[in-house]
Every structure is written in C-alpha cells, then in structure tokens.
Amino acid sequence: MNLKGFQGYVKKTAIVVSDDPANPRMVLLLEGTVKPLIEVLPEKTVYFQGTADGLDEKTIDLITTSNMFHIRKVDDTLDKKVIYKLETVEDGKHYRLRVSNNTSLGSYRGSITVYTDFAEKPELTIWVNGSIEGEIGIRPKSLVVGRLSLDQGIITGKVLVVDNKNKAFKIVKCMWDERLIDVRQEPVPSGPGFSLEVTPKMENIPLGSRIPTVLRVETDVPSEGKLEVQVQAINLAETPR
C-alpha cells in the first residue's frame, strides 16, 4: 500500500476474491494514523480569498517526528504573487513558514518548495491558491451546467455575488446567452449579497457538445466594472442504443 503524501487519519479498503465457496468475496479494512517524517501543519495547502487589504498572514509549521533536519533553501513557482519568510522555532526540529499575499487583484496558483538535508524527506511542497477580489466578489469564477449522462439529473449551478466590506449594494445588470442558460437572482439571507441560480436550457444544447459562454454582472459599485463567470454548458449524455 502506497501512503506517500498522506498525513493524519487514513482509511483504506481492499476487496479479495477467492475460490472459497463459503467466502468468495471479502472486504479488508485498514485504518489508522499516518505519521510523516516531517509534519506540515495545519495543512499542505494555503488559501487566500478576499480583498488584498483584508487577508491575514498564513503560517505553516514544519516539525520533525523522527530525525533532526535543516532547511537548505526555499523556492517557489508563484512569480512574486506572495511573500514568504522562514523562521527557526527550534533548530533541527521545528521551522515556521510565514506566507502573505502580494497581489492586489486576480487569481493565482503555485507552490512553495522547501529543500531539506533529510535524505528520506529531501523536499516538502506547500500549495498556494489565491483569489484576490475587489470590494465586490463573485464566486465561483467558473461553472459547469448541463448533463453528463442519461442516468444523471441536470446539473445546475449557483453563483454568489458578495460585498467584501459587508456593505449593501445592488445588481444593476445581468447579461447571459438566453439560448443556453437561464439565470434567477435572489438576495442572500445572511447579509448583503445575491445568489444567481444558473439553469441550462438542454433543448438548445446539442448532444455531445460543450459550449462555453459568459455570465456578466454589473453592480452599483462604480469601481468594480463588469464581473464575469465562465460557464460551460454541456450535454455529454449518450443516446440509448
């Protein structure tokens, strides 16, 4: 069993088929806690979402559970989208990586790689995802609606439009391709914001097709301009033979 990359509680099952008529099929269950050579806490992925001035610094702790180790260097694939700093909490045993967003607007995805002198664990990878918004945020930025198979129902989608400063606002215009999708707008009950329910028009989506379209939203917040969601309208169901 390969548990490379796993950390914490793990549950695995295996099916054993034999020629024993009394027990032709058995299910084996294995569960336990995987303790890595170097723990990455609280998790191996960092998320930044919201306005640039409202995002807090994230911390990642690297703690040995076995032999002592030292960090040789740190590299990344994020093209200065974030700023990070490595601190020594306890030499050879515990290091802390502090990561901060360094982007005013836009999305990014990449990784920070920590190189160690520990032969059994020479590299540690921390994944970093950012979705930096203005005052108005629209989530998600992409959506798939339609049908994947005949035995599956029609997939609809939901888009949230929120004010990251918790201020009241209005949607003044929604634009979409009325041949492919329908959009219904409702207020969010928990605070300032709106929910957009996206429903595909299957009668206009040819069988076997995947059609890209865009949902555009304009609000009464002048600095935001048009907000966009990339929508894939699909009909991949196969006709019965």
CSV table of N, CA and C in Angstrom, one decimal, residues 10-128:
chain,number,residue,atom,x,y,z
A,10,VAL,N,-6.2,7.9,8.0
A,10,VAL,CA,-6.4,7.3,6.7
A,10,VAL,C,-7.2,6.0,6.8
A,11,LYS,N,-8.1,5.8,5.9
A,11,LYS,CA,-9.0,4.6,5.8
A,11,LYS,C,-8.9,4.1,4.4
A,12,LYS,N,-8.5,2.8,4.3
A,12,LYS,CA,-8.3,2.1,3.0
A,12,LYS,C,-9.1,0.8,3.0
A,13,THR,N,-9.6,0.4,1.9
A,13,THR,CA,-10.3,-0.8,1.8
A,13,THR,C,-9.8,-1.6,0.6
A,14,ALA,N,-9.8,-2.9,0.7
A,14,ALA,CA,-9.4,-3.8,-0.4
A,14,ALA,C,-10.4,-5.0,-0.5
A,15,ILE,N,-10.7,-5.4,-1.8
A,15,ILE,CA,-11.6,-6.5,-2.0
A,15,ILE,C,-10.7,-7.7,-2.4
A,16,VAL,N,-10.9,-8.8,-1.7
A,16,VAL,CA,-10.2,-10.1,-2.0
A,16,VAL,C,-11.2,-11.1,-2.6
A,17,VAL,N,-11.0,-11.6,-3.8
A,17,VAL,CA,-11.8,-12.6,-4.4
A,17,VAL,C,-11.1,-13.9,-4.4
A,18,SER,N,-11.8,-14.9,-3.9
A,18,SER,CA,-11.1,-16.3,-3.8
A,18,SER,C,-12.0,-17.3,-4.4
A,19,ASP,N,-11.5,-18.6,-4.4
A,19,ASP,CA,-12.3,-19.7,-4.9
A,19,ASP,C,-13.0,-20.4,-3.7
A,20,ASP,N,-13.0,-19.8,-2.5
A,20,ASP,CA,-13.7,-20.4,-1.4
A,20,ASP,C,-15.2,-20.2,-1.5
A,21,PRO,N,-16.0,-21.2,-1.8
A,21,PRO,CA,-17.4,-21.0,-2.0
A,21,PRO,C,-18.1,-20.4,-0.7
A,22,ALA,N,-17.6,-20.6,0.4
A,22,ALA,CA,-18.2,-20.1,1.6
A,22,ALA,C,-17.9,-18.6,1.8
A,23,ASN,N,-16.7,-18.2,1.3
A,23,ASN,CA,-16.4,-16.7,1.4
A,23,ASN,C,-15.7,-16.3,0.0
A,24,PRO,N,-16.5,-16.2,-1.0
A,24,PRO,CA,-15.9,-15.9,-2.3
A,24,PRO,C,-15.4,-14.5,-2.4
A,25,ARG,N,-15.9,-13.6,-1.5
A,25,ARG,CA,-15.5,-12.2,-1.6
A,25,ARG,C,-15.4,-11.6,-0.2
A,26,MET,N,-14.3,-11.1,0.1
A,26,MET,CA,-14.0,-10.5,1.4
A,26,MET,C,-13.5,-9.0,1.2
A,27,VAL,N,-13.9,-8.2,2.2
A,27,VAL,CA,-13.5,-6.8,2.2
A,27,VAL,C,-12.6,-6.6,3.4
A,28,LEU,N,-11.4,-6.2,3.1
A,28,LEU,CA,-10.4,-5.9,4.1
A,28,LEU,C,-10.4,-4.4,4.4
A,29,LEU,N,-10.4,-4.0,5.6
A,29,LEU,CA,-10.4,-2.6,6.0
A,29,LEU,C,-9.2,-2.3,6.8
A,30,LEU,N,-8.5,-1.3,6.4
A,30,LEU,CA,-7.3,-0.8,7.2
A,30,LEU,C,-7.5,0.7,7.5
A,31,GLU,N,-7.4,1.0,8.7
A,31,GLU,CA,-7.5,2.4,9.1
A,31,GLU,C,-6.4,2.7,10.2
A,32,GLY,N,-6.0,3.9,10.2
A,32,GLY,CA,-5.0,4.3,11.2
A,32,GLY,C,-4.5,5.8,11.0
A,33,THR,N,-3.5,6.2,11.7
A,33,THR,CA,-3.0,7.5,11.6
A,33,THR,C,-1.6,7.4,11.0
A,34,VAL,N,-1.4,8.1,9.9
A,34,VAL,CA,-0.1,8.2,9.2
A,34,VAL,C,0.7,9.3,9.8
A,35,LYS,N,1.8,9.0,10.4
A,35,LYS,CA,2.7,10.0,11.0
A,35,LYS,C,3.9,10.2,10.1
A,36,PRO,N,4.0,11.3,9.3
A,36,PRO,CA,5.1,11.5,8.4
A,36,PRO,C,6.4,11.8,9.1
A,37,LEU,N,7.5,11.7,8.4
A,37,LEU,CA,8.8,12.0,9.0
A,37,LEU,C,8.9,13.5,9.4
A,38,ILE,N,8.2,14.3,8.6
A,38,ILE,CA,8.2,15.8,8.9
A,38,ILE,C,6.7,16.2,8.8
A,39,GLU,N,6.1,16.6,9.8
A,39,GLU,CA,4.7,17.1,9.8
A,39,GLU,C,4.6,18.5,9.2
A,40,VAL,N,3.6,18.7,8.3
A,40,VAL,CA,3.3,20.0,7.8
A,40,VAL,C,2.0,20.4,8.3
A,41,LEU,N,2.0,21.4,9.2
A,41,LEU,CA,0.7,21.8,10.0
A,41,LEU,C,0.4,23.3,9.8
A,42,PRO,N,-0.9,23.6,9.7
A,42,PRO,CA,-2.1,22.8,9.8
A,42,PRO,C,-2.4,21.9,8.6
A,43,GLU,N,-1.9,22.3,7.4
A,43,GLU,CA,-2.1,21.5,6.2
A,43,GLU,C,-1.2,22.0,5.1
A,44,LYS,N,-1.1,21.2,4.0
A,44,LYS,CA,-0.1,21.5,3.0
A,44,LYS,C,-0.6,22.5,2.0
A,45,THR,N,-1.8,23.0,2.1
A,45,THR,CA,-2.3,24.0,1.2
A,45,THR,C,-2.7,25.3,1.9
A,46,VAL,N,-2.3,26.4,1.2
A,46,VAL,CA,-2.7,27.7,1.7
A,46,VAL,C,-3.7,28.4,0.8
A,47,TYR,N,-4.7,29.0,1.3
A,47,TYR,CA,-5.7,29.7,0.5
A,47,TYR,C,-5.8,31.1,0.9
A,48,PHE,N,-5.8,32.0,-0.1
A,48,PHE,CA,-6.1,33.4,0.1
A,48,PHE,C,-7.3,33.8,-0.7
A,49,GLN,N,-8.4,34.3,-0.1
A,49,GLN,CA,-9.6,34.7,-0.8
A,49,GLN,C,-10.2,36.0,-0.1
A,50,GLY,N,-10.4,37.0,-0.9
A,50,GLY,CA,-11.0,38.2,-0.4
A,50,GLY,C,-10.2,39.4,-0.9
A,51,THR,N,-10.4,40.6,-0.3
A,51,THR,CA,-9.7,41.8,-0.7
A,51,THR,C,-8.3,41.7,-0.2
A,52,ALA,N,-7.4,42.4,-0.9
A,52,ALA,CA,-5.9,42.3,-0.6
A,52,ALA,C,-5.7,42.9,0.8
A,53,ASP,N,-6.4,44.0,1.2
A,53,ASP,CA,-6.1,44.6,2.5
A,53,ASP,C,-6.8,43.9,3.6
A,54,GLY,N,-7.6,42.8,3.3
A,54,GLY,CA,-8.3,42.1,4.4
A,54,GLY,C,-7.8,40.7,4.6
A,55,LEU,N,-6.7,40.4,4.0
A,55,LEU,CA,-6.1,39.0,4.1
A,55,LEU,C,-5.1,38.9,5.2
A,56,ASP,N,-5.2,37.9,6.0
A,56,ASP,CA,-4.2,37.7,7.1
A,56,ASP,C,-3.0,36.9,6.6
A,57,GLU,N,-1.9,37.0,7.3
A,57,GLU,CA,-0.8,36.1,7.0
A,57,GLU,C,-1.1,34.7,7.4
A,58,LYS,N,-0.6,33.7,6.6
A,58,LYS,CA,-0.8,32.3,6.9
A,58,LYS,C,0.6,31.8,7.5
A,59,THR,N,0.5,30.8,8.4
A,59,THR,CA,1.7,30.2,8.9
A,59,THR,C,1.6,28.7,8.7
A,60,ILE,N,2.7,28.1,8.3
A,60,ILE,CA,2.9,26.7,8.1
A,60,ILE,C,4.0,26.2,9.0
A,61,ASP,N,3.8,25.2,9.9
A,61,ASP,CA,4.8,24.7,10.8
A,61,ASP,C,5.4,23.4,10.2
A,62,LEU,N,6.7,23.3,10.2
A,62,LEU,CA,7.4,22.0,9.7
A,62,LEU,C,8.1,21.4,11.0
A,63,ILE,N,7.6,20.3,11.4
A,63,ILE,CA,8.0,19.7,12.7
A,63,ILE,C,8.5,18.3,12.4
A,64,THR,N,9.7,17.9,12.9
A,64,THR,CA,10.2,16.6,12.7
A,64,THR,C,9.5,15.6,13.7
A,65,THR,N,9.2,14.4,13.3
A,65,THR,CA,8.7,13.4,14.2
A,65,THR,C,9.7,12.3,14.3
A,66,SER,N,10.9,12.5,13.7
A,66,SER,CA,12.0,11.4,13.8
A,66,SER,C,13.3,12.1,14.0
A,67,ASN,N,14.1,12.1,12.9
A,67,ASN,CA,15.5,12.7,13.0
A,67,ASN,C,15.5,14.2,12.8
A,68,MET,N,16.5,14.8,13.3
A,68,MET,CA,16.7,16.3,13.1
A,68,MET,C,16.9,16.6,11.6
A,69,PHE,N,16.5,17.8,11.2
A,69,PHE,CA,16.8,18.2,9.8
A,69,PHE,C,17.0,19.7,9.8
A,70,HIS,N,17.6,20.1,8.7
A,70,HIS,CA,17.8,21.5,8.4
A,70,HIS,C,17.4,21.9,7.0
A,71,ILE,N,17.0,23.1,6.9
A,71,ILE,CA,16.5,23.6,5.6
A,71,ILE,C,17.6,24.2,4.8
A,72,ARG,N,17.8,23.7,3.6
A,72,ARG,CA,18.9,24.2,2.7
A,72,ARG,C,18.5,25.4,1.9
A,73,LYS,N,17.3,25.4,1.4
A,73,LYS,CA,16.8,26.5,0.6
A,73,LYS,C,15.3,26.4,0.4
A,74,VAL,N,14.7,27.5,0.0
A,74,VAL,CA,13.2,27.6,-0.3
A,74,VAL,C,13.1,28.2,-1.7
A,75,ASP,N,12.2,27.6,-2.5
A,75,ASP,CA,12.0,28.1,-3.8
A,75,ASP,C,10.4,28.1,-4.1
A,76,ASP,N,10.0,28.8,-5.2
A,76,ASP,CA,8.6,28.8,-5.4
A,76,ASP,C,8.3,29.0,-6.9
A,77,THR,N,7.0,28.8,-7.3
A,77,THR,CA,6.6,29.0,-8.7
A,77,THR,C,5.5,30.1,-8.8
A,78,LEU,N,5.5,31.0,-7.9
A,78,LEU,CA,4.4,32.0,-7.7
A,78,LEU,C,4.7,33.3,-8.3
A,79,ASP,N,5.9,33.6,-8.8
A,79,ASP,CA,6.2,34.8,-9.5
A,79,ASP,C,5.9,36.1,-8.7
A,80,LYS,N,6.3,36.1,-7.4
A,80,LYS,CA,6.1,37.2,-6.5
A,80,LYS,C,4.7,37.5,-6.2
A,81,LYS,N,3.8,36.5,-6.4
A,81,LYS,CA,2.4,36.7,-6.1
A,81,LYS,C,2.2,36.7,-4.5
A,82,VAL,N,3.1,36.1,-3.9
A,82,VAL,CA,3.1,36.0,-2.4
A,82,VAL,C,4.5,36.4,-1.9
A,83,ILE,N,4.6,36.8,-0.6
A,83,ILE,CA,5.8,37.0,0.1
A,83,ILE,C,5.9,36.0,1.2
A,84,TYR,N,7.1,35.3,1.4
A,84,TYR,CA,7.2,34.4,2.5
A,84,TYR,C,8.5,34.5,3.2
A,85,LYS,N,8.5,34.1,4.4
A,85,LYS,CA,9.7,34.2,5.3
A,85,LYS,C,9.8,32.9,6.2
A,86,LEU,N,11.0,32.4,6.3
A,86,LEU,CA,11.2,31.2,7.1
A,86,LEU,C,11.8,31.5,8.4
A,87,GLU,N,11.3,31.0,9.5
A,87,GLU,CA,11.8,31.2,10.8
A,87,GLU,C,12.2,29.9,11.5
A,88,THR,N,13.2,29.9,12.3
A,88,THR,CA,13.6,28.8,13.1
A,88,THR,C,13.0,28.9,14.5
A,89,VAL,N,12.1,27.9,14.8
A,89,VAL,CA,11.5,27.9,16.1
A,89,VAL,C,12.4,27.1,17.1
A,90,GLU,N,12.9,25.9,16.6
A,90,GLU,CA,13.8,25.1,17.4
A,90,GLU,C,14.7,24.5,16.4
A,91,ASP,N,16.0,24.8,16.4
A,91,ASP,CA,16.9,24.4,15.4
A,91,ASP,C,17.0,22.9,15.2
A,92,GLY,N,16.8,22.4,14.0
A,92,GLY,CA,16.8,21.0,13.7
A,92,GLY,C,15.5,20.2,14.0
A,93,LYS,N,14.5,20.9,14.6
A,93,LYS,CA,13.3,20.2,14.9
A,93,LYS,C,12.0,20.9,14.4
A,94,HIS,N,12.0,22.3,14.4
A,94,HIS,CA,10.8,23.0,14.2
A,94,HIS,C,11.1,24.3,13.4
A,95,TYR,N,10.5,24.4,12.2
A,95,TYR,CA,10.6,25.6,11.4
A,95,TYR,C,9.2,26.1,11.1
A,96,ARG,N,9.1,27.4,10.9
A,96,ARG,CA,7.8,28.1,10.6
A,96,ARG,C,7.9,28.9,9.3
A,97,LEU,N,7.0,28.7,8.4
A,97,LEU,CA,7.0,29.4,7.1
A,97,LEU,C,5.8,30.4,7.2
A,98,ARG,N,6.1,31.7,7.1
A,98,ARG,CA,5.0,32.7,7.1
A,98,ARG,C,4.8,33.2,5.6
A,99,VAL,N,3.5,33.1,5.2
A,99,VAL,CA,3.2,33.4,3.8
A,99,VAL,C,2.1,34.5,3.8
A,100,SER,N,2.4,35.6,3.0
A,100,SER,CA,1.4,36.7,2.8
A,100,SER,C,1.1,36.9,1.4
A,101,ASN,N,-0.1,37.3,1.1
A,101,ASN,CA,-0.5,37.7,-0.3
A,101,ASN,C,0.3,38.9,-0.7
A,102,ASN,N,0.7,39.0,-2.0
A,102,ASN,CA,1.4,40.2,-2.5
A,102,ASN,C,0.7,40.6,-3.8
A,103,THR,N,-0.6,40.4,-4.0
A,103,THR,CA,-1.3,40.7,-5.2
A,103,THR,C,-2.5,41.5,-4.9
A,104,SER,N,-2.7,42.6,-5.7
A,104,SER,CA,-3.9,43.5,-5.4
A,104,SER,C,-5.2,42.9,-6.0
A,105,LEU,N,-5.1,42.2,-7.1
A,105,LEU,CA,-6.3,41.7,-7.8
A,105,LEU,C,-6.0,40.5,-8.7
A,106,GLY,N,-6.8,39.5,-8.8
A,106,GLY,CA,-6.6,38.4,-9.7
A,106,GLY,C,-6.5,37.1,-9.0
A,107,SER,N,-6.3,36.0,-9.8
A,107,SER,CA,-6.2,34.7,-9.2
A,107,SER,C,-4.8,34.1,-9.5
A,108,TYR,N,-4.3,33.2,-8.7
A,108,TYR,CA,-3.0,32.6,-8.9
A,108,TYR,C,-3.0,31.2,-8.2
A,109,ARG,N,-2.1,30.4,-8.7
A,109,ARG,CA,-1.9,29.1,-8.2
A,109,ARG,C,-0.5,28.6,-8.4
A,110,GLY,N,0.1,28.1,-7.3
A,110,GLY,CA,1.5,27.7,-7.4
A,110,GLY,C,1.9,26.9,-6.2
A,111,SER,N,3.2,26.8,-6.0
A,111,SER,CA,3.7,26.1,-4.8
A,111,SER,C,5.0,26.7,-4.3
A,112,ILE,N,5.2,26.4,-3.0
A,112,ILE,CA,6.5,26.8,-2.3
A,112,ILE,C,7.2,25.4,-2.0
A,113,THR,N,8.4,25.3,-2.4
A,113,THR,CA,9.1,24.0,-2.1
A,113,THR,C,10.2,24.3,-1.1
A,114,VAL,N,10.2,23.5,0.0
A,114,VAL,CA,11.3,23.6,1.0
A,114,VAL,C,12.2,22.4,0.8
A,115,TYR,N,13.5,22.7,0.6
A,115,TYR,CA,14.5,21.6,0.4
A,115,TYR,C,15.2,21.4,1.8
A,116,THR,N,15.3,20.1,2.2
A,116,THR,CA,16.0,19.8,3.4
A,116,THR,C,17.2,19.0,3.2
A,117,ASP,N,18.0,18.8,4.3
A,117,ASP,CA,19.1,17.9,4.3
A,117,ASP,C,18.8,16.5,4.8
A,118,PHE,N,17.5,16.2,4.9
A,118,PHE,CA,17.0,14.9,5.4
A,118,PHE,C,16.8,14.0,4.2
A,119,ALA,N,17.7,12.9,4.1
A,119,ALA,CA,17.7,12.1,2.9
A,119,ALA,C,16.4,11.4,2.6
A,120,GLU,N,15.6,11.0,3.7
A,120,GLU,CA,14.3,10.4,3.5
A,120,GLU,C,13.2,11.3,3.1
A,121,LYS,N,13.5,12.6,3.3
A,121,LYS,CA,12.4,13.7,3.0
A,121,LYS,C,13.1,14.9,2.5
A,122,PRO,N,13.7,14.8,1.3
A,122,PRO,CA,14.5,16.0,0.8
A,122,PRO,C,13.7,17.2,0.4
A,123,GLU,N,12.4,17.0,0.1
A,123,GLU,CA,11.6,18.1,-0.4
A,123,GLU,C,10.2,18.1,0.4
A,124,LEU,N,9.7,19.3,0.6
A,124,LEU,CA,8.4,19.5,1.2
A,124,LEU,C,7.7,20.5,0.3
A,125,THR,N,6.5,20.2,-0.2
A,125,THR,CA,5.8,21.1,-1.1
A,125,THR,C,4.5,21.7,-0.4
A,126,ILE,N,4.4,23.0,-0.4
A,126,ILE,CA,3.2,23.7,0.1
A,126,ILE,C,2.5,24.3,-1.1
A,127,TRP,N,1.3,24.0,-1.3
A,127,TRP,CA,0.5,24.5,-2.4
A,127,TRP,C,-0.2,25.8,-2.0
A,128,VAL,N,-0.2,26.8,-2.9
A,128,VAL,CA,-0.7,28.1,-2.6
A,128,VAL,C,-1.7,28.5,-3.7
